Amino acid sequence: MTCNLSNKLMLKCSETTHVLRGIGNASTLINDQANITIKSQYGNFTKDLRCLVLPKITENLPTYSFDKNLIQIPKYVKSLADPEFNISSEIDLLLGSEIFWISLLTGKISLGKNGPVLQNTVFGYVLGGNLQIGSPWNIGNNMSTTCLVRNHLNNTKDECNDALVRFWNIEEVTTDKSNLSIEEKICEEHFKKTTTRDDLGRFVVDLPFNEQLVNLGNSYDNALHRFQLLEKRLGKNPQLKRQYCEFMSELEEMKHMSEVPDLEKVSYVEGYFMPHHSVIKEDSLTTKCRVVFDSSAKTSSGLSLNDVQRVGPNLQQEVFSILVRFRRYKYVITGDVSKMFRQILVNDKYRKYQRII
């Protein structure tokens, strides 16, 4: 039934989840239902129904109003189900086949060759069929169309959830490996061949260097200069210095960094020294001061650590897409990986490219 009829009858709707499918596999998601009792005005027929409620069933029928006198209905037919069948009106209620077959009665009247038919039902006579051009009841280009609707699925929310999952699987935008660039394919192969896991299950990776690694210059001088500037800044702000030192101490305690054991054997030309600085987030509930390591800092050759590494495909998805996919499942679990990027270990032979002062 339509929402308009439901409102007129002041029905109390309950929540449901149904998908109606019709011609062309067009689908409509319905979330409301209402219980009604229909009764014939010409007899004792009554039936309790549970109706799905939607804004509109189909277009007005007939498409155009026409003169009732163009159709010669026998005078003995008094009980018309719709006495105003010739007036274009909104369809308020569509009964299913389970009602259609039990509503038919004996009595069918043909109104001429290729013309409409009167069919007797428990609700009275109903008129249907053709009104052809050139016939005695020619009313011009007046084509009346009805739509067959079928209750296709899903009497439970779980079934509808499955339909939504299938829909999102079709609509989801994923990284098509066939569209990866040569650089991105090399990165994927590098990851597959070199990535391992330690005894605790943490990933151990090799840095994906490109051919420019041999041109990486001296990074120590720039890192030392920026460290000296940082010391001057922290010397003027004791509170920031304390937070900065606490952050660095935490890294060492968690074994996310370790002191170089023998400085005399360290080559200040090989490898890479990363400058670092602080980022303050006053609204942070945990760590207001965070230390950022700058792997984009240029060396004496004009190249940075980032410049000599290959760039793989973007694996991060937009927050909007992630939130939308929450609707695919009945239950969703969220979690946070503490210090996620530092949980990934760098192979020992590449640690010289992540030194700090």
XYZ file of C-alpha atoms in Angstrom:
357
model
C 0.000 0.000 0.000
C 1.027 3.612 -0.383
C 2.148 5.853 2.449
C -0.762 8.117 1.562
C -3.307 5.358 2.214
C -1.539 4.337 5.404
C -1.749 7.911 6.675
C -5.425 8.234 5.727
C -6.243 5.070 7.663
C -3.975 6.198 10.529
C -2.271 2.817 10.569
C 0.540 1.998 12.947
C 3.507 0.807 10.895
C 6.122 -1.628 12.146
C 9.715 -2.020 11.016
C 10.646 -4.587 8.389
C 13.217 -5.157 5.661
C 12.030 -6.244 2.232
C 13.328 -5.870 -1.278
C 10.681 -5.755 -4.001
C 11.775 -6.563 -7.518
C 9.779 -5.907 -10.675
C 10.148 -5.606 -14.426
C 13.740 -5.093 -15.538
C 14.875 -6.371 -12.124
C 14.260 -2.896 -10.710
C 14.430 -3.112 -6.925
C 12.947 -1.078 -4.082
C 13.997 -1.364 -0.439
C 11.031 -1.196 1.942
C 11.355 -0.623 5.678
C 7.709 -0.315 6.857
C 4.725 -2.644 7.012
C 1.168 -2.415 8.327
C -1.644 -4.862 9.087
C -5.099 -4.284 7.573
C -8.371 -6.134 6.989
C -10.059 -5.854 3.593
C -13.801 -6.467 3.156
C -15.974 -6.704 0.072
C -18.843 -4.216 -0.219
C -20.876 -6.826 -2.107
C -20.540 -9.848 0.145
C -19.083 -11.396 3.277
C -15.537 -11.774 1.980
C -12.888 -10.514 4.436
C -9.160 -11.059 4.595
C -6.422 -10.020 7.014
C -3.350 -8.738 5.213
C 0.129 -7.592 6.077
C 1.037 -4.850 3.611
C 4.378 -3.337 2.748
C 4.246 0.451 2.816
C 5.994 2.487 0.121
C 5.626 6.008 -1.305
C 4.234 4.977 -4.704
C 3.109 1.722 -6.319
C 2.844 2.770 -9.963
C 1.628 5.624 -12.168
C -2.002 6.725 -12.108
C -4.336 4.264 -13.854
C -5.758 4.600 -16.402
C -3.118 6.907 -17.835
C -5.813 9.337 -19.026
C -9.419 9.761 -18.030
C -11.992 8.919 -20.703
C -15.737 8.940 -21.296
C -17.365 5.966 -19.588
C -20.047 5.878 -22.288
C -17.455 4.715 -24.824
C -17.698 1.291 -23.176
C -21.092 -0.406 -23.314
C -21.337 -2.208 -19.999
C -24.368 -4.502 -19.814
C -27.193 -3.003 -17.770
C -27.440 -6.081 -15.595
C -23.903 -5.503 -14.315
C -24.534 -3.389 -11.234
C -21.702 -4.358 -8.921
C -18.572 -2.708 -10.295
C -15.530 -2.956 -8.055
C -14.553 0.552 -9.179
C -17.494 2.597 -10.488
C -15.043 5.347 -11.484
C -12.780 3.047 -13.504
C -12.599 5.656 -16.292
C -11.035 8.367 -14.118
C -7.244 8.433 -13.869
C -6.453 7.930 -10.179
C -3.690 6.910 -7.816
C -3.280 3.203 -7.075
C -3.488 2.880 -3.289
C -3.240 -0.879 -2.816
C -1.762 -3.736 -4.841
C -2.911 -7.240 -3.912
C -0.671 -10.224 -4.480
C -1.446 -13.372 -6.425
C -2.440 -15.179 -3.228
C -5.448 -12.827 -3.022
C -6.068 -12.587 -6.763
C -6.830 -16.263 -7.288
C -9.199 -16.641 -4.348
C -11.043 -13.451 -5.332
C -12.097 -14.701 -8.787
C -15.730 -15.775 -9.270
C -17.575 -17.378 -12.151
C -18.555 -14.809 -14.725
C -16.510 -13.242 -17.501
C -18.055 -10.864 -20.018
C -16.227 -10.007 -23.239
C -17.054 -6.566 -24.609
C -16.305 -7.299 -28.234
C -13.432 -8.604 -30.319
C -10.058 -7.313 -29.070
C -11.939 -5.270 -26.503
C -11.906 -5.116 -22.710
C -13.280 -7.814 -20.442
C -15.421 -7.682 -17.325
C -14.404 -10.280 -14.739
C -16.537 -11.085 -11.729
C -14.722 -11.099 -8.365
C -15.614 -11.034 -4.683
C -15.093 -7.261 -4.866
C -17.416 -6.822 -7.848
C -16.762 -6.743 -11.564
C -13.367 -5.444 -12.628
C -12.611 -4.085 -16.080
C -9.390 -4.865 -17.914
C -7.931 -5.380 -21.345
C -7.441 -3.383 -24.514
C -8.947 -0.119 -25.647
C -7.698 -0.208 -29.210
C -7.618 2.656 -31.685
C -10.251 2.157 -34.353
C -12.572 0.195 -32.111
C -16.034 1.430 -31.075
C -14.442 2.610 -27.797
C -11.562 4.472 -29.497
C -10.301 7.150 -27.144
C -7.150 8.002 -29.070
C -3.656 7.437 -27.765
C -4.702 6.280 -24.320
C -2.414 3.442 -23.286
C -2.831 2.132 -19.768
C 0.131 0.331 -18.249
C 0.393 -1.756 -15.107
C 3.536 -3.049 -13.454
C 4.031 -6.590 -12.221
C 5.745 -6.548 -8.849
C 7.128 -9.617 -7.146
C 8.118 -10.001 -3.501
C 11.583 -11.286 -4.291
C 13.240 -11.697 -0.953
C 14.189 -11.219 2.289
C 11.972 -11.515 5.266
C 14.817 -10.984 7.707
C 17.375 -8.285 8.243
C 20.144 -10.862 7.990
C 19.131 -11.704 4.426
C 19.023 -8.029 3.510
C 22.439 -7.618 5.082
C 23.747 -10.364 2.780
C 22.282 -8.521 -0.200
C 24.025 -5.333 0.878
C 27.320 -7.191 1.288
C 27.026 -8.502 -2.256
C 26.195 -4.995 -3.463
C 29.208 -3.418 -1.776
C 31.477 -6.187 -3.071
C 30.411 -5.223 -6.577
C 30.660 -1.483 -5.978
C 33.887 -1.503 -3.945
C 36.791 0.250 -5.618
C 39.908 -1.864 -5.166
C 43.448 -1.653 -6.410
C 43.513 -3.418 -9.755
C 46.886 -5.121 -9.948
C 46.695 -5.112 -13.722
C 46.752 -1.302 -13.590
C 49.807 -1.054 -11.347
C 52.759 0.837 -12.718
C 56.090 -0.911 -13.275
C 57.438 0.800 -10.141
C 54.493 -0.435 -8.057
C 54.822 -3.992 -9.370
C 58.523 -3.998 -8.454
C 57.596 -2.882 -4.914
C 55.077 -5.700 -4.547
C 57.586 -8.288 -5.720
C 60.210 -6.828 -3.366
C 57.777 -7.127 -0.449
C 56.917 -10.743 -1.279
C 60.553 -11.817 -1.613
C 62.114 -10.003 1.347
C 59.479 -9.652 4.076
C 59.712 -12.054 7.006
C 58.333 -12.278 10.559
C 60.259 -12.594 13.798
C 59.529 -14.857 16.765
C 56.902 -12.435 18.096
C 55.105 -12.245 14.783
C 56.296 -8.769 13.842
C 57.036 -8.041 10.213
C 60.695 -7.539 9.292
C 61.159 -5.609 6.051
C 63.955 -4.519 3.732
C 63.932 -0.934 2.507
C 62.954 -0.867 -1.210
C 65.879 1.116 -2.580
C 66.072 2.186 -6.207
C 69.093 2.746 -8.446
C 69.744 6.193 -6.906
C 71.033 4.717 -3.632
C 74.633 4.938 -4.836
C 74.193 8.706 -5.237
C 73.001 9.290 -1.671
C 75.315 11.917 -0.205
C 76.491 12.981 3.251
C 73.570 13.494 5.622
C 75.493 13.835 8.890
C 76.402 17.516 8.600
C 72.809 18.633 7.983
C 71.462 16.385 10.755
C 74.054 17.740 13.210
C 73.245 21.352 12.296
C 69.529 20.842 12.825
C 70.156 19.017 16.098
C 72.156 21.998 17.390
C 69.259 24.316 16.478
C 66.877 21.944 18.264
C 69.011 22.023 21.423
C 68.871 25.827 21.478
C 65.093 25.754 21.101
C 64.622 23.160 23.845
C 66.976 25.103 26.119
C 64.522 27.994 26.048
C 61.528 25.774 26.881
C 62.193 23.395 29.825
C 58.713 21.858 29.676
C 59.042 21.015 25.976
C 62.540 19.649 26.584
C 61.241 17.364 29.315
C 58.455 16.026 27.076
C 60.885 15.610 24.183
C 63.331 13.626 26.294
C 60.518 11.484 27.710
C 59.374 10.628 24.196
C 62.872 9.616 23.104
C 63.413 7.609 26.304
C 60.178 5.725 25.656
C 61.426 4.753 22.203
C 64.560 3.302 23.746
C 62.677 1.515 26.534
C 60.332 -0.109 24.007
C 63.355 -1.107 21.917
C 62.084 0.883 18.970
C 65.545 2.411 18.825
C 68.899 1.470 20.324
C 72.206 3.213 20.924
C 74.978 2.581 18.398
C 77.401 0.331 20.351
C 80.704 1.403 18.806
C 80.751 4.982 17.528
C 84.327 4.678 16.333
C 83.261 2.144 13.702
C 80.390 4.281 12.436
C 80.859 5.778 8.986
C 79.405 9.262 8.860
C 79.312 9.078 5.066
C 77.517 5.758 4.610
C 73.910 5.369 5.646
C 71.582 8.217 6.505
C 71.117 10.469 9.551
C 67.537 11.664 9.995
C 66.950 15.129 11.489
C 64.095 15.272 13.983
C 61.849 17.907 15.544
C 58.791 18.188 17.782
C 55.112 18.495 16.920
C 52.836 19.815 19.664
C 49.179 18.745 19.917
C 47.647 20.506 22.918
C 44.314 18.684 22.507
C 45.928 15.225 22.644
C 44.767 13.112 25.585
C 47.933 10.992 25.598
C 51.135 12.472 24.210
C 51.076 16.220 23.605
C 54.633 16.236 22.254
C 55.544 13.911 19.410
C 58.894 13.613 17.691
C 58.867 13.553 13.895
C 61.780 12.083 11.947
C 62.504 13.825 8.658
C 63.521 11.330 5.971
C 62.903 13.994 3.309
C 65.912 16.044 4.429
C 68.395 16.461 1.568
C 71.958 15.150 1.704
C 75.024 16.777 0.147
C 74.058 15.268 -3.228
C 70.592 16.813 -3.125
C 68.904 13.440 -2.570
C 67.007 12.396 0.555
C 66.284 8.946 1.961
C 62.814 9.095 0.416
C 64.290 9.970 -2.976
C 66.304 6.744 -3.159
C 63.368 4.447 -2.303
C 60.746 3.068 -4.639
C 57.130 4.212 -4.292
C 54.528 1.448 -4.017
C 50.748 1.626 -4.555
C 48.660 3.659 -2.134
C 47.224 1.192 0.374
C 45.375 3.715 2.530
C 41.682 4.163 1.846
C 39.548 7.233 2.376
C 37.858 7.478 5.764
C 34.509 7.960 3.997
C 34.818 4.585 2.232
C 35.717 2.872 5.500
C 32.716 4.374 7.306
C 30.326 3.468 4.500
C 31.453 -0.165 4.604
C 30.374 -0.329 8.252
C 26.847 -0.793 6.860
C 27.802 -4.120 5.294
C 27.855 -6.023 8.562
C 25.526 -6.581 11.448
C 28.350 -6.313 14.009
C 31.497 -4.212 13.689
C 34.589 -4.264 15.897
C 37.002 -1.344 15.961
C 40.475 -1.319 17.408
C 43.697 0.643 17.505
C 47.213 -0.693 16.995
C 49.447 1.158 19.413
C 52.420 2.773 17.646
C 51.510 0.795 14.546
C 54.318 1.828 12.199
C 56.988 1.196 14.812
C 55.720 -2.368 15.203
C 57.228 -3.072 11.769
C 60.932 -3.824 12.121
C 63.637 -2.900 9.620
C 66.184 -5.551 8.705
C 69.442 -5.035 10.649
C 71.495 -4.443 7.501
C 69.314 -1.428 6.659
C 69.235 0.193 10.109
C 72.205 2.393 9.182
C 69.805 4.329 6.974
C 67.666 5.296 9.978
C 70.208 6.787 12.356
C 69.563 9.881 14.457
C 71.794 12.125 16.528
